[in-house]
Amino acid sequence: MKMPSITRRDFVRLGAGAVVAGAAIKSTILDSAVLAAQSPASGTGRKIRFVSIGTGIRGCDLLRAARQVPNGVLVGTADLYDMHQRAGIEAYGADVPTTRDYRALIDRKDVDAVIVAVADFQHRRVVLDCLAAGKDVYCEKPMSHNVADGLAMVKAVQDGKRIFQAGSQRVSNIVYKKAAEIYASGRLGEVHYIEGHSDRNSPSGAWVYPIAPDATPATIDWTTWLRDAPPRPFDAARFFRWRCFSDYGEGVAGDLYVHLLSGIQCISGINAAPARAYSTGSLTHFNDGRDFPDLLATLYDYPGVTVNLHCNQNNAAGEPIIFYGREATMMISGNTLTVTPQDTSPQPEGYSLNGWTAEAKQQYLKDWHVAHPEPPATLAEVETYSAPRGYDDTADHIANFFRAVETREHVVEDEIFGNNAAIACHMANHSYFHHSIATWDAAAQSIKS
Ligand SMILES: NC(=O)c1ccc[n+]([C@@H]2O[C@H](COP(=O)([O-])OP(=O)(O)OC[C@H]3O[C@@H](n4cnc5c(N)ncnc54)[C@H](O)[C@@H]3O)[C@@H](O)[C@H]2O)c1
């Protein structure tokens, strides 16, 4: 697929916020070149008629972002909770039909595409139903609740020849695209180690979400919500805080690792499940009856690259991704990318000469300078690239999906990509809970201990 070109406005700030002492910093604000603004790609003016299933926290955010995308028009929403139904309509700002029964929407012939933002354990059923109804699907991350769900979804997308976009919006982010361009150029030198973390310590960051006072079995269709999970009486805490429970979510791996992994996949071009994962961690601060640790650290083996991730809900250290190359270090933090060159110029040995006599040292240095007559190279500038203020990668990600629905071109984050990122999340949890190294058996398409 042809990527949007990134134009840029360069300006040089010498000595500003030095990343390397004394090094010049060249800062670039990336042109948002928002895909959303470029739609419709084909120039037909046709609008993709879409519906949204699940208009809770993320579903509403998606609808707010979709308002910026000119070649899509919302024609209906579905949710099992009355207030979320109203919030979805409010988020998009148009009075469209809303229902508890999503079948009433996907059976409509005038609907092209569906945005799915239900809880993770509900993805499989809703996505398979949408695909069976002949719709193209944007499904929130993580794509799957477990390996079997992901494989079933991949098969259904491919059998039905549908367009499918997994919803890790960073894959469409202009800063990540710039990082991918730099990575592919080889400017970082060989990269064998990538690190990322997603650390936040607030109750909200640990999904201790408030329980809406109007949440009752009358306002929430609990039976339908729970139908692919073990039965239990109505439990509003589980409805709002489903991420904490393994029947419905995947803890920090499915919620947060997936963003780091999708970012790493799109920048490095790796599009495979890791060969191995080893996790450790603990549950201390948010030990409120949840199933998952509030600290998870994982080492992954990808081909030629070790990836080291952690999520710590005990400390708000942010969420950088760092690529350690022989020639440069590249870090993304928020919507800013920093490339810091490594000093790889030849240097005379210093430390180990402490055990040499003065005469031997002097001779060594004399010989070294004869062997290295060229003047030392000046260190390249530190470069930073940022998205403009207010940039919204979710709008770009939705626009990429609508464009693919219209043109039948490939999306940026298809079912294979989304499934690989999700498998890595499942491997992290498998290792943590089994106290063993998780290995991906590609032939059997399953995780082994
Ligand atoms: N990409 C991101 O940055 C991002 C951010 C947050 C959440 N997410 C993902 O978005 C998804 C939704 O998360 P959330 O925080 O919005 O959850 P949420 O619980 O706030 O909302 C989910 C909604 O889906 C509805 N729902 C469930 N089954 C349904 C059905 N059969 N028919 C109609 N509606 C149904 C529920 O009633 C609920 O209102 C999850 O997969 C989550 O991981 C992604």
CSV table of C-alpha atoms and ligand atoms in Angstrom, one decimal:
chain,number,residue,atom,x,y,z
A,1,MET,CA,0.0,0.0,0.0
A,2,LYS,CA,1.2,3.5,-0.8
A,3,MET,CA,2.0,5.3,2.4
A,4,PRO,CA,1.2,9.0,2.8
A,5,SER,CA,4.2,11.1,2.3
A,6,ILE,CA,5.4,13.0,5.3
A,7,THR,CA,6.4,16.6,4.6
A,8,ARG,CA,8.2,18.5,7.2
A,9,ARG,CA,9.2,21.8,8.5
A,10,ASP,CA,12.7,21.8,9.9
A,11,PHE,CA,14.2,24.2,12.3
A,12,VAL,CA,17.3,23.9,14.3
A,13,ARG,CA,17.5,24.8,18.0
A,14,LEU,CA,21.1,24.8,19.2
A,15,GLY,CA,21.7,23.8,22.7
A,16,ALA,CA,18.0,23.5,23.6
A,17,GLY,CA,17.2,20.8,26.1
A,18,ALA,CA,20.4,18.9,25.4
A,19,VAL,CA,20.0,15.2,25.1
A,20,VAL,CA,23.8,14.7,24.7
A,21,ALA,CA,25.9,17.3,26.4
A,22,GLY,CA,27.2,19.8,23.9
A,23,ALA,CA,25.4,18.1,20.9
A,24,ALA,CA,23.3,20.1,18.6
A,25,ILE,CA,19.6,19.2,18.4
A,26,LYS,CA,17.6,19.3,15.2
A,27,SER,CA,13.9,19.3,16.0
A,28,THR,CA,11.2,18.7,13.4
A,29,ILE,CA,7.5,19.0,13.8
A,30,LEU,CA,6.1,16.3,11.5
A,31,ASP,CA,3.3,17.4,9.2
A,32,SER,CA,0.2,15.7,10.4
A,33,ALA,CA,-0.6,14.8,6.8
A,34,VAL,CA,-3.6,13.3,8.4
A,35,LEU,CA,-4.9,10.4,6.4
A,36,ALA,CA,-8.3,11.5,7.7
A,37,ALA,CA,-7.9,14.8,5.8
A,38,GLN,CA,-6.9,13.0,2.6
A,39,SER,CA,-9.9,10.8,2.5
A,40,PRO,CA,-11.6,9.8,0.3
A,41,ALA,CA,-8.6,8.3,-1.5
A,42,SER,CA,-10.4,7.2,-4.6
A,43,GLY,CA,-12.1,10.5,-5.2
A,44,THR,CA,-15.5,8.9,-5.7
A,45,GLY,CA,-16.9,10.8,-2.8
A,46,ARG,CA,-18.6,7.6,-1.6
A,47,LYS,CA,-19.0,7.5,2.2
A,48,ILE,CA,-18.4,4.3,4.1
A,49,ARG,CA,-21.5,3.5,6.0
A,50,PHE,CA,-20.5,2.0,9.3
A,51,VAL,CA,-21.9,0.9,12.6
A,52,SER,CA,-20.3,0.7,16.0
A,53,ILE,CA,-20.7,-2.3,18.4
A,54,GLY,CA,-19.6,-1.4,21.9
A,55,THR,CA,-19.8,2.3,22.8
A,56,GLY,CA,-18.1,2.2,26.2
A,57,ILE,CA,-14.9,4.0,27.0
A,58,ARG,CA,-13.0,3.1,23.8
A,59,GLY,CA,-16.1,2.9,21.6
A,60,CYS,CA,-16.9,6.6,22.4
A,61,ASP,CA,-13.3,7.6,21.8
A,62,LEU,CA,-13.4,5.9,18.4
A,63,LEU,CA,-16.6,7.7,17.5
A,64,ARG,CA,-15.1,11.1,18.5
A,65,ALA,CA,-12.1,10.3,16.3
A,66,ALA,CA,-14.4,9.1,13.4
A,67,ARG,CA,-16.0,12.5,13.3
A,68,GLN,CA,-12.8,13.8,11.9
A,69,VAL,CA,-12.8,11.2,9.0
A,70,PRO,CA,-14.7,12.6,6.1
A,71,ASN,CA,-15.3,9.4,4.1
A,72,GLY,CA,-17.2,7.6,6.8
A,73,VAL,CA,-20.7,8.0,8.2
A,74,LEU,CA,-22.1,6.4,11.3
A,75,VAL,CA,-25.5,4.8,10.6
A,76,GLY,CA,-26.1,2.9,13.9
A,77,THR,CA,-24.7,1.8,17.2
A,78,ALA,CA,-25.2,-1.2,19.6
A,79,ASP,CA,-24.4,-1.6,23.3
A,80,LEU,CA,-25.7,-3.7,26.1
A,81,TYR,CA,-25.7,-0.8,28.6
A,82,ASP,CA,-28.3,2.0,28.3
A,83,MET,CA,-25.9,4.8,29.4
A,84,HIS,CA,-23.2,3.6,26.9
A,85,GLN,CA,-25.8,3.7,24.2
A,86,ARG,CA,-26.6,7.3,25.0
A,87,ALA,CA,-22.9,8.2,25.4
A,88,GLY,CA,-22.1,6.7,21.9
A,89,ILE,CA,-24.8,8.9,20.3
A,90,GLU,CA,-23.4,11.9,22.2
A,91,ALA,CA,-19.8,11.1,21.2
A,92,TYR,CA,-20.6,11.1,17.5
A,93,GLY,CA,-23.0,13.9,17.7
A,94,ALA,CA,-25.7,12.5,15.4
A,95,ASP,CA,-28.9,10.8,16.3
A,96,VAL,CA,-28.6,7.3,14.7
A,97,PRO,CA,-30.5,4.2,15.7
A,98,THR,CA,-29.1,2.4,18.7
A,99,THR,CA,-29.9,-1.1,20.0
A,100,ARG,CA,-28.9,-3.8,22.3
A,101,ASP,CA,-29.0,-6.4,19.5
A,102,TYR,CA,-26.1,-5.8,17.1
A,103,ARG,CA,-27.6,-8.4,14.7
A,104,ALA,CA,-30.2,-5.8,13.8
A,105,LEU,CA,-27.3,-3.6,12.5
A,106,ILE,CA,-25.1,-6.1,10.7
A,107,ASP,CA,-28.0,-7.7,8.9
A,108,ARG,CA,-28.7,-4.3,7.2
A,109,LYS,CA,-27.7,-4.3,3.5
A,110,ASP,CA,-26.8,-0.6,3.7
A,111,VAL,CA,-23.9,-1.2,6.2
A,112,ASP,CA,-20.4,-1.6,4.8
A,113,ALA,CA,-18.3,-1.8,7.9
A,114,VAL,CA,-18.3,-2.3,11.6
A,115,ILE,CA,-16.2,-0.8,14.4
A,116,VAL,CA,-16.0,-3.4,17.2
A,117,ALA,CA,-15.1,-2.1,20.7
A,118,VAL,CA,-16.5,-4.7,23.1
A,119,ALA,CA,-14.4,-6.4,25.9
A,120,ASP,CA,-11.6,-8.6,24.7
A,121,PHE,CA,-13.3,-11.9,25.4
A,122,GLN,CA,-16.2,-10.8,23.3
A,123,HIS,CA,-14.2,-10.0,20.2
A,124,ARG,CA,-14.3,-13.4,18.6
A,125,ARG,CA,-18.1,-13.8,18.6
A,126,VAL,CA,-18.9,-10.3,17.5
A,127,VAL,CA,-16.2,-10.2,14.8
A,128,LEU,CA,-17.1,-13.7,13.4
A,129,ASP,CA,-20.8,-12.6,13.2
A,130,CYS,CA,-19.9,-9.4,11.4
A,131,LEU,CA,-17.6,-11.2,8.9
A,132,ALA,CA,-20.3,-13.9,8.3
A,133,ALA,CA,-22.7,-11.0,7.6
A,134,GLY,CA,-20.3,-9.8,4.9
A,135,LYS,CA,-19.0,-6.7,6.7
A,136,ASP,CA,-15.5,-5.4,6.9
A,137,VAL,CA,-14.3,-5.0,10.5
A,138,TYR,CA,-12.1,-2.7,12.6
A,139,CYS,CA,-11.6,-4.6,15.9
A,140,GLU,CA,-10.0,-3.1,18.9
A,141,LYS,CA,-6.7,-4.3,20.3
A,142,PRO,CA,-5.7,-6.8,21.6
A,143,MET,CA,-7.2,-8.7,18.7
A,144,SER,CA,-7.9,-11.9,20.7
A,145,HIS,CA,-8.5,-13.1,24.2
A,146,ASN,CA,-6.5,-16.3,23.6
A,147,VAL,CA,-4.7,-18.0,20.8
A,148,ALA,CA,-7.7,-20.1,19.6
A,149,ASP,CA,-9.8,-16.9,19.3
A,150,GLY,CA,-7.1,-15.2,17.2
A,151,LEU,CA,-6.7,-18.1,14.8
A,152,ALA,CA,-10.4,-18.4,14.3
A,153,MET,CA,-10.6,-14.7,13.5
A,154,VAL,CA,-7.7,-14.9,11.0
A,155,LYS,CA,-9.3,-17.8,9.3
A,156,ALA,CA,-12.7,-16.1,9.0
A,157,VAL,CA,-11.2,-12.9,7.6
A,158,GLN,CA,-9.2,-14.8,5.0
A,159,ASP,CA,-12.0,-17.2,4.1
A,160,GLY,CA,-14.5,-14.3,3.7
A,161,LYS,CA,-11.9,-12.1,1.9
A,162,ARG,CA,-12.9,-9.2,4.1
A,163,ILE,CA,-10.9,-6.1,5.1
A,164,PHE,CA,-9.9,-6.4,8.8
A,165,GLN,CA,-8.0,-3.8,10.8
A,166,ALA,CA,-6.8,-4.5,14.3
A,167,GLY,CA,-7.1,-1.4,16.5
A,168,SER,CA,-3.6,-0.5,17.7
A,169,GLN,CA,-3.7,3.1,16.5
A,170,ARG,CA,0.1,3.7,16.9
A,171,VAL,CA,0.6,1.7,13.8
A,172,SER,CA,-0.9,4.6,11.9
A,173,ASN,CA,0.9,7.3,14.0
A,174,ILE,CA,3.1,9.7,11.9
A,175,VAL,CA,5.8,9.5,14.6
A,176,TYR,CA,5.9,5.7,14.3
A,177,LYS,CA,6.0,6.0,10.5
A,178,LYS,CA,9.0,8.3,10.8
A,179,ALA,CA,10.7,5.8,13.2
A,180,ALA,CA,10.0,3.0,10.8
A,181,GLU,CA,11.6,5.0,8.0
A,182,ILE,CA,14.7,5.7,10.1
A,183,TYR,CA,14.9,2.0,11.2
A,184,ALA,CA,14.6,0.8,7.6
A,185,SER,CA,17.3,3.2,6.4
A,186,GLY,CA,19.9,1.4,8.6
A,187,ARG,CA,21.0,4.6,10.3
A,188,LEU,CA,20.7,3.0,13.7
A,189,GLY,CA,23.2,0.3,12.7
A,190,GLU,CA,22.4,-3.2,13.8
A,191,VAL,CA,19.7,-3.3,16.4
A,192,HIS,CA,19.7,-6.4,18.7
A,193,TYR,CA,17.9,-5.0,21.7
A,194,ILE,CA,14.6,-3.2,22.1
A,195,GLU,CA,13.1,-2.1,25.3
A,196,GLY,CA,9.7,-0.7,26.2
A,197,HIS,CA,7.6,-0.1,29.2
A,198,SER,CA,4.2,1.3,30.1
A,199,ASP,CA,4.2,2.4,33.7
A,200,ARG,CA,1.4,4.3,35.5
A,201,ASN,CA,0.4,4.2,39.1
A,202,SER,CA,-3.0,5.8,39.4
A,203,PRO,CA,-6.1,3.7,40.3
A,204,SER,CA,-7.4,4.6,36.8
A,205,GLY,CA,-4.2,3.4,35.3
A,206,ALA,CA,-4.8,0.1,37.1
A,207,TRP,CA,-8.4,0.0,35.9
A,208,VAL,CA,-10.1,0.7,39.2
A,209,TYR,CA,-12.8,2.4,37.3
A,210,PRO,CA,-15.9,3.9,39.0
A,211,ILE,CA,-19.1,1.9,39.0
A,212,ALA,CA,-21.9,4.0,37.5
A,213,PRO,CA,-24.7,4.4,40.0
A,214,ASP,CA,-27.4,3.5,37.4
A,215,ALA,CA,-25.7,0.1,36.7
A,216,THR,CA,-28.3,-2.6,37.4
A,217,PRO,CA,-29.6,-5.7,35.7
A,218,ALA,CA,-32.3,-3.5,34.2
A,219,THR,CA,-29.9,-1.1,32.5
A,220,ILE,CA,-27.3,-3.7,31.5
A,221,ASP,CA,-28.0,-6.9,29.6
A,222,TRP,CA,-25.7,-9.0,31.8
A,223,THR,CA,-26.8,-12.4,30.3
A,224,THR,CA,-25.7,-11.4,26.8
A,225,TRP,CA,-22.6,-9.6,28.1
A,226,LEU,CA,-21.4,-12.8,29.9
A,227,ARG,CA,-22.4,-15.5,27.4
A,228,ASP,CA,-18.9,-16.5,26.4
A,229,ALA,CA,-17.6,-16.6,30.0
A,230,PRO,CA,-18.3,-18.7,33.0
A,231,PRO,CA,-21.8,-17.9,34.4
A,232,ARG,CA,-22.1,-15.7,37.6
A,233,PRO,CA,-24.7,-13.4,39.1
A,234,PHE,CA,-24.8,-9.8,38.0
A,235,ASP,CA,-21.6,-8.0,39.1
A,236,ALA,CA,-21.2,-4.4,38.1
A,237,ALA,CA,-17.5,-4.3,39.2
A,238,ARG,CA,-16.8,-7.0,36.7
A,239,PHE,CA,-18.7,-5.2,34.0
A,240,PHE,CA,-16.7,-2.0,34.4
A,241,ARG,CA,-13.4,-3.5,35.5
A,242,TRP,CA,-13.3,-6.5,33.2
A,243,ARG,CA,-9.6,-5.9,32.5
A,244,CYS,CA,-8.7,-7.2,36.0
A,245,PHE,CA,-10.2,-10.7,35.4
A,246,SER,CA,-8.8,-13.5,33.2
A,247,ASP,CA,-12.3,-14.6,32.1
A,248,TYR,CA,-12.6,-11.3,30.2
A,249,GLY,CA,-9.2,-9.6,29.7
A,250,GLU,CA,-5.5,-10.3,29.7
A,251,GLY,CA,-4.3,-7.9,32.4
A,252,VAL,CA,-1.4,-5.5,31.6
A,253,ALA,CA,-0.2,-7.7,28.7
A,254,GLY,CA,-3.4,-7.4,26.7
A,255,ASP,CA,-4.1,-3.9,27.7
A,256,LEU,CA,-0.6,-2.3,27.5
A,257,TYR,CA,2.0,-4.6,26.1
A,258,VAL,CA,0.0,-4.9,22.9
A,259,HIS,CA,0.6,-1.2,22.2
A,260,LEU,CA,4.4,-1.6,22.8
A,261,LEU,CA,4.5,-4.8,20.7
A,262,SER,CA,2.4,-3.3,17.8
A,263,GLY,CA,4.7,-0.2,17.9
A,264,ILE,CA,7.8,-2.5,17.8
A,265,GLN,CA,6.4,-4.6,15.0
A,266,CYS,CA,5.5,-1.7,12.8
A,267,ILE,CA,8.9,0.1,13.3
A,268,SER,CA,11.1,-3.0,13.0
A,269,GLY,CA,9.1,-4.8,10.3
A,270,ILE,CA,9.0,-7.9,12.5
A,271,ASN,CA,5.6,-9.6,11.8
A,272,ALA,CA,5.8,-12.9,13.7
A,273,ALA,CA,5.1,-14.3,17.0
A,274,PRO,CA,8.2,-14.3,19.3
A,275,ALA,CA,10.0,-17.6,19.6
A,276,ARG,CA,10.1,-17.5,23.4
A,277,ALA,CA,8.9,-15.3,26.3
A,278,TYR,CA,9.9,-15.3,29.9
A,279,SER,CA,7.9,-13.3,32.4
A,280,THR,CA,8.1,-12.5,36.1
A,281,GLY,CA,6.3,-10.0,38.2
A,282,SER,CA,4.1,-9.6,41.3
A,283,LEU,CA,0.7,-8.3,42.6
A,284,THR,CA,1.2,-5.9,45.5
A,285,HIS,CA,-0.3,-2.4,45.3
A,286,PHE,CA,-3.6,-3.2,43.5
A,287,ASN,CA,-4.3,-6.5,45.2
A,288,ASP,CA,-8.0,-6.0,45.2
A,289,GLY,CA,-9.2,-9.5,44.1
A,290,ARG,CA,-8.0,-9.2,40.5
A,291,ASP,CA,-6.4,-12.1,38.7
A,292,PHE,CA,-3.4,-10.3,37.2
A,293,PRO,CA,-0.1,-8.9,38.5
A,294,ASP,CA,0.3,-5.2,38.7
A,295,LEU,CA,3.9,-5.6,37.7
A,296,LEU,CA,4.9,-7.7,34.8
A,297,ALA,CA,8.3,-7.9,33.1
A,298,THR,CA,9.0,-10.0,30.0
A,299,LEU,CA,12.0,-10.9,27.9
A,300,TYR,CA,11.1,-12.0,24.3
A,301,ASP,CA,13.2,-13.7,21.7
A,302,TYR,CA,12.4,-12.4,18.2
A,303,PRO,CA,14.6,-13.3,15.2
A,304,GLY,CA,17.9,-11.5,15.9
A,305,VAL,CA,16.4,-9.2,18.5
A,306,THR,CA,15.8,-9.4,22.2
A,307,VAL,CA,12.8,-7.4,23.4
A,308,ASN,CA,12.5,-6.4,27.0
A,309,LEU,CA,9.1,-5.1,28.2
A,310,HIS,CA,7.5,-4.3,31.5
A,311,CYS,CA,4.4,-2.7,32.8
A,312,ASN,CA,4.5,-1.4,36.3
A,313,GLN,CA,1.4,-0.1,38.0
A,314,ASN,CA,3.4,1.0,41.0
A,315,ASN,CA,5.3,3.8,39.4
A,316,ALA,CA,4.4,6.4,36.7
A,317,ALA,CA,7.5,6.1,34.6
A,318,GLY,CA,5.7,6.7,31.3
A,319,GLU,CA,5.8,4.5,28.2
A,320,PRO,CA,8.9,4.8,26.0
A,321,ILE,CA,10.1,2.4,23.4
A,322,ILE,CA,13.8,2.4,22.8
A,323,PHE,CA,15.8,0.8,20.0
A,324,TYR,CA,19.5,0.4,20.8
A,325,GLY,CA,21.5,0.4,17.6
A,326,ARG,CA,25.2,0.2,17.1
A,327,GLU,CA,25.2,3.7,15.5
A,328,ALA,CA,22.3,5.4,17.3
A,329,THR,CA,19.7,5.0,19.9
A,330,MET,CA,16.1,5.8,18.9
A,331,MET,CA,13.4,6.5,21.5
A,332,ILE,CA,9.7,7.2,21.1
A,333,SER,CA,8.1,8.7,24.1
A,334,GLY,CA,4.5,9.9,23.7
A,335,ASN,CA,4.4,11.6,20.3
A,336,THR,CA,8.1,12.5,20.2
A,337,LEU,CA,10.9,10.5,18.6
A,338,THR,CA,14.5,11.1,19.5
A,339,VAL,CA,17.5,9.8,17.6
A,340,THR,CA,20.8,10.0,19.6
A,341,PRO,CA,23.9,9.1,17.7
A,342,GLN,CA,26.5,6.8,19.3
A,343,ASP,CA,30.1,7.9,19.4
A,344,THR,CA,31.7,5.0,17.5
A,345,SER,CA,34.9,6.8,16.5
A,346,PRO,CA,38.2,5.1,17.4
A,347,GLN,CA,39.6,6.2,20.8
A,348,PRO,CA,42.9,5.4,22.4
A,349,GLU,CA,42.5,3.0,25.3
A,350,GLY,CA,42.5,4.7,28.7
A,351,TYR,CA,41.3,2.6,31.6
A,352,SER,CA,43.3,-0.5,31.1
A,353,LEU,CA,46.5,1.5,30.8
A,354,ASN,CA,46.3,2.3,34.5
A,355,GLY,CA,48.3,-0.8,35.1
A,356,TRP,CA,51.0,0.2,32.6
A,357,THR,CA,54.2,2.1,33.3
A,358,ALA,CA,54.4,5.7,32.2
A,359,GLU,CA,56.9,4.8,29.5
A,360,ALA,CA,54.8,2.0,28.1
A,361,LYS,CA,51.7,4.3,28.1
A,362,GLN,CA,53.5,7.0,26.3
A,363,GLN,CA,54.7,4.5,23.6
A,364,TYR,CA,51.2,3.1,23.3
A,365,LEU,CA,49.7,6.5,22.7
A,366,LYS,CA,52.4,7.5,20.3
A,367,ASP,CA,51.8,4.4,18.2
A,368,TRP,CA,48.1,4.8,18.4
A,369,HIS,CA,48.1,8.3,17.0
A,370,VAL,CA,50.5,7.2,14.2
A,371,ALA,CA,47.9,4.5,13.4
A,372,HIS,CA,45.0,6.9,13.5
A,373,PRO,CA,46.2,10.1,11.9
A,374,GLU,CA,42.7,11.3,10.8
A,375,PRO,CA,41.1,14.1,13.0
A,376,PRO,CA,38.2,12.8,15.2
A,377,ALA,CA,34.8,12.9,13.5
A,378,THR,CA,32.3,15.3,14.9
A,379,LEU,CA,29.3,13.6,16.5
A,380,ALA,CA,26.1,13.9,14.4
A,381,GLU,CA,23.2,16.0,15.7
A,382,VAL,CA,20.6,14.6,18.0
A,383,GLU,CA,17.3,14.6,16.1
A,384,THR,CA,13.8,14.9,17.4
A,385,TYR,CA,10.6,14.5,15.5
A,386,SER,CA,7.2,15.3,17.1
A,387,ALA,CA,3.6,15.2,16.1
A,388,PRO,CA,1.8,18.5,16.1
A,389,ARG,CA,-0.2,19.4,19.2
A,390,GLY,CA,-3.6,17.8,19.2
A,391,TYR,CA,-2.6,15.1,16.7
A,392,ASP,CA,-4.9,12.1,16.9
A,393,ASP,CA,-3.5,8.8,15.5
A,394,THR,CA,-6.9,7.1,16.1
A,395,ALA,CA,-8.4,9.3,13.4
A,396,ASP,CA,-5.6,8.2,11.0
A,397,HIS,CA,-6.1,4.6,11.9
A,398,ILE,CA,-9.9,4.7,11.2
A,399,ALA,CA,-9.2,6.7,8.0
A,400,ASN,CA,-6.8,4.0,6.9
A,401,PHE,CA,-9.5,1.4,7.5
A,402,PHE,CA,-12.2,3.3,5.6
A,403,ARG,CA,-9.9,3.9,2.7
A,404,ALA,CA,-9.2,0.1,2.5
A,405,VAL,CA,-12.9,-0.6,2.7
A,406,GLU,CA,-13.4,1.7,-0.2
A,407,THR,CA,-10.4,0.7,-2.4
A,408,ARG,CA,-9.9,-2.9,-1.2
A,409,GLU,CA,-6.2,-2.1,-0.7
A,410,HIS,CA,-4.4,-3.5,2.3
A,411,VAL,CA,-4.8,-2.0,5.7
A,412,VAL,CA,-1.8,-1.0,7.9
A,413,GLU,CA,-2.7,-3.5,10.6
A,414,ASP,CA,-4.2,-6.6,9.2
A,415,GLU,CA,-5.3,-9.8,11.0
A,416,ILE,CA,-1.9,-11.4,10.8
A,417,PHE,CA,-0.2,-8.4,12.3
A,418,GLY,CA,-2.9,-8.1,15.0
A,419,ASN,CA,-2.8,-11.8,15.8
A,420,ASN,CA,1.0,-11.8,16.1
A,421,ALA,CA,1.0,-9.0,18.6
A,422,ALA,CA,-1.8,-10.6,20.6
A,423,ILE,CA,0.0,-14.0,20.7
A,424,ALA,CA,3.0,-12.3,22.2
A,425,CYS,CA,0.7,-10.9,25.0
A,426,HIS,CA,-0.7,-14.4,25.6
A,427,MET,CA,2.9,-15.8,25.8
A,428,ALA,CA,3.8,-13.2,28.4
A,429,ASN,CA,0.8,-14.3,30.6
A,430,HIS,CA,1.4,-18.0,29.9
A,431,SER,CA,5.0,-17.7,31.2
A,432,TYR,CA,3.9,-15.7,34.3
A,433,PHE,CA,1.2,-18.1,35.3
A,434,HIS,CA,3.1,-21.3,34.4
A,435,HIS,CA,6.4,-20.1,36.0
A,436,SER,CA,8.1,-21.3,32.8
A,437,ILE,CA,9.5,-20.1,29.5
A,438,ALA,CA,6.6,-19.9,26.9
A,439,THR,CA,7.6,-21.1,23.5
A,440,TRP,CA,5.7,-20.5,20.3
A,441,ASP,CA,5.2,-23.7,18.4
A,442,ALA,CA,4.6,-22.4,14.9
A,443,ALA,CA,3.8,-25.8,13.4
A,444,ALA,CA,1.2,-26.5,16.0
A,445,GLN,CA,0.2,-22.8,16.2
A,446,SER,CA,0.2,-23.0,20.0
A,447,ILE,CA,2.1,-21.9,23.1
A,448,LYS,CA,4.1,-24.6,24.9
A,449,SER,CA,5.8,-24.5,28.3
B,1,LIG,N1,-6.8,1.2,21.2
B,1,LIG,C1,-6.8,1.7,22.5
B,1,LIG,O1,-6.0,2.5,22.9
B,1,LIG,C2,-7.8,1.1,23.4
B,1,LIG,C3,-8.1,1.9,24.6
B,1,LIG,C4,-9.1,1.3,25.4
B,1,LIG,C5,-9.7,0.1,25.2
B,1,LIG,N2,-9.4,-0.5,24.0
B,1,LIG,C6,-10.1,-1.8,23.7
B,1,LIG,O2,-11.4,-1.5,23.3
B,1,LIG,C7,-12.3,-2.6,23.7
B,1,LIG,C8,-13.4,-2.0,24.6
B,1,LIG,O3,-12.8,-1.5,25.8
B,1,LIG,P1,-13.6,-0.4,26.7
B,1,LIG,O4,-12.6,0.2,27.7
B,1,LIG,O5,-14.3,0.5,25.8
B,1,LIG,O6,-14.6,-1.4,27.5
B,1,LIG,P2,-16.0,-0.9,28.0
B,1,LIG,O7,-16.4,-2.0,29.0
B,1,LIG,O8,-16.0,0.5,28.5
B,1,LIG,O9,-17.0,-0.9,26.8
B,1,LIG,C9,-17.3,-2.1,26.1
B,1,LIG,C10,-18.8,-2.0,25.7
B,1,LIG,O10,-19.1,-3.2,24.9
B,1,LIG,C11,-20.5,-3.5,25.1
B,1,LIG,N3,-20.8,-4.8,24.7
B,1,LIG,C12,-20.3,-6.0,25.1
B,1,LIG,N4,-20.8,-7.0,24.4
B,1,LIG,C13,-21.7,-6.4,23.5
B,1,LIG,C14,-22.6,-7.0,22.6
B,1,LIG,N5,-22.7,-8.3,22.4
B,1,LIG,N6,-23.4,-6.1,21.9
B,1,LIG,C15,-23.3,-4.8,22.1
B,1,LIG,N7,-22.5,-4.2,23.0
B,1,LIG,C16,-21.7,-5.0,23.7
B,1,LIG,C17,-20.6,-3.3,26.6
B,1,LIG,O11,-21.9,-3.2,27.0
B,1,LIG,C18,-19.7,-2.1,26.9
B,1,LIG,O12,-20.5,-1.0,27.0
B,1,LIG,C19,-11.4,-3.6,24.4
B,1,LIG,O13,-11.0,-4.6,23.5
B,1,LIG,C20,-10.2,-2.8,24.9
B,1,LIG,O14,-9.0,-3.6,25.0
B,1,LIG,C21,-8.5,-0.1,23.2
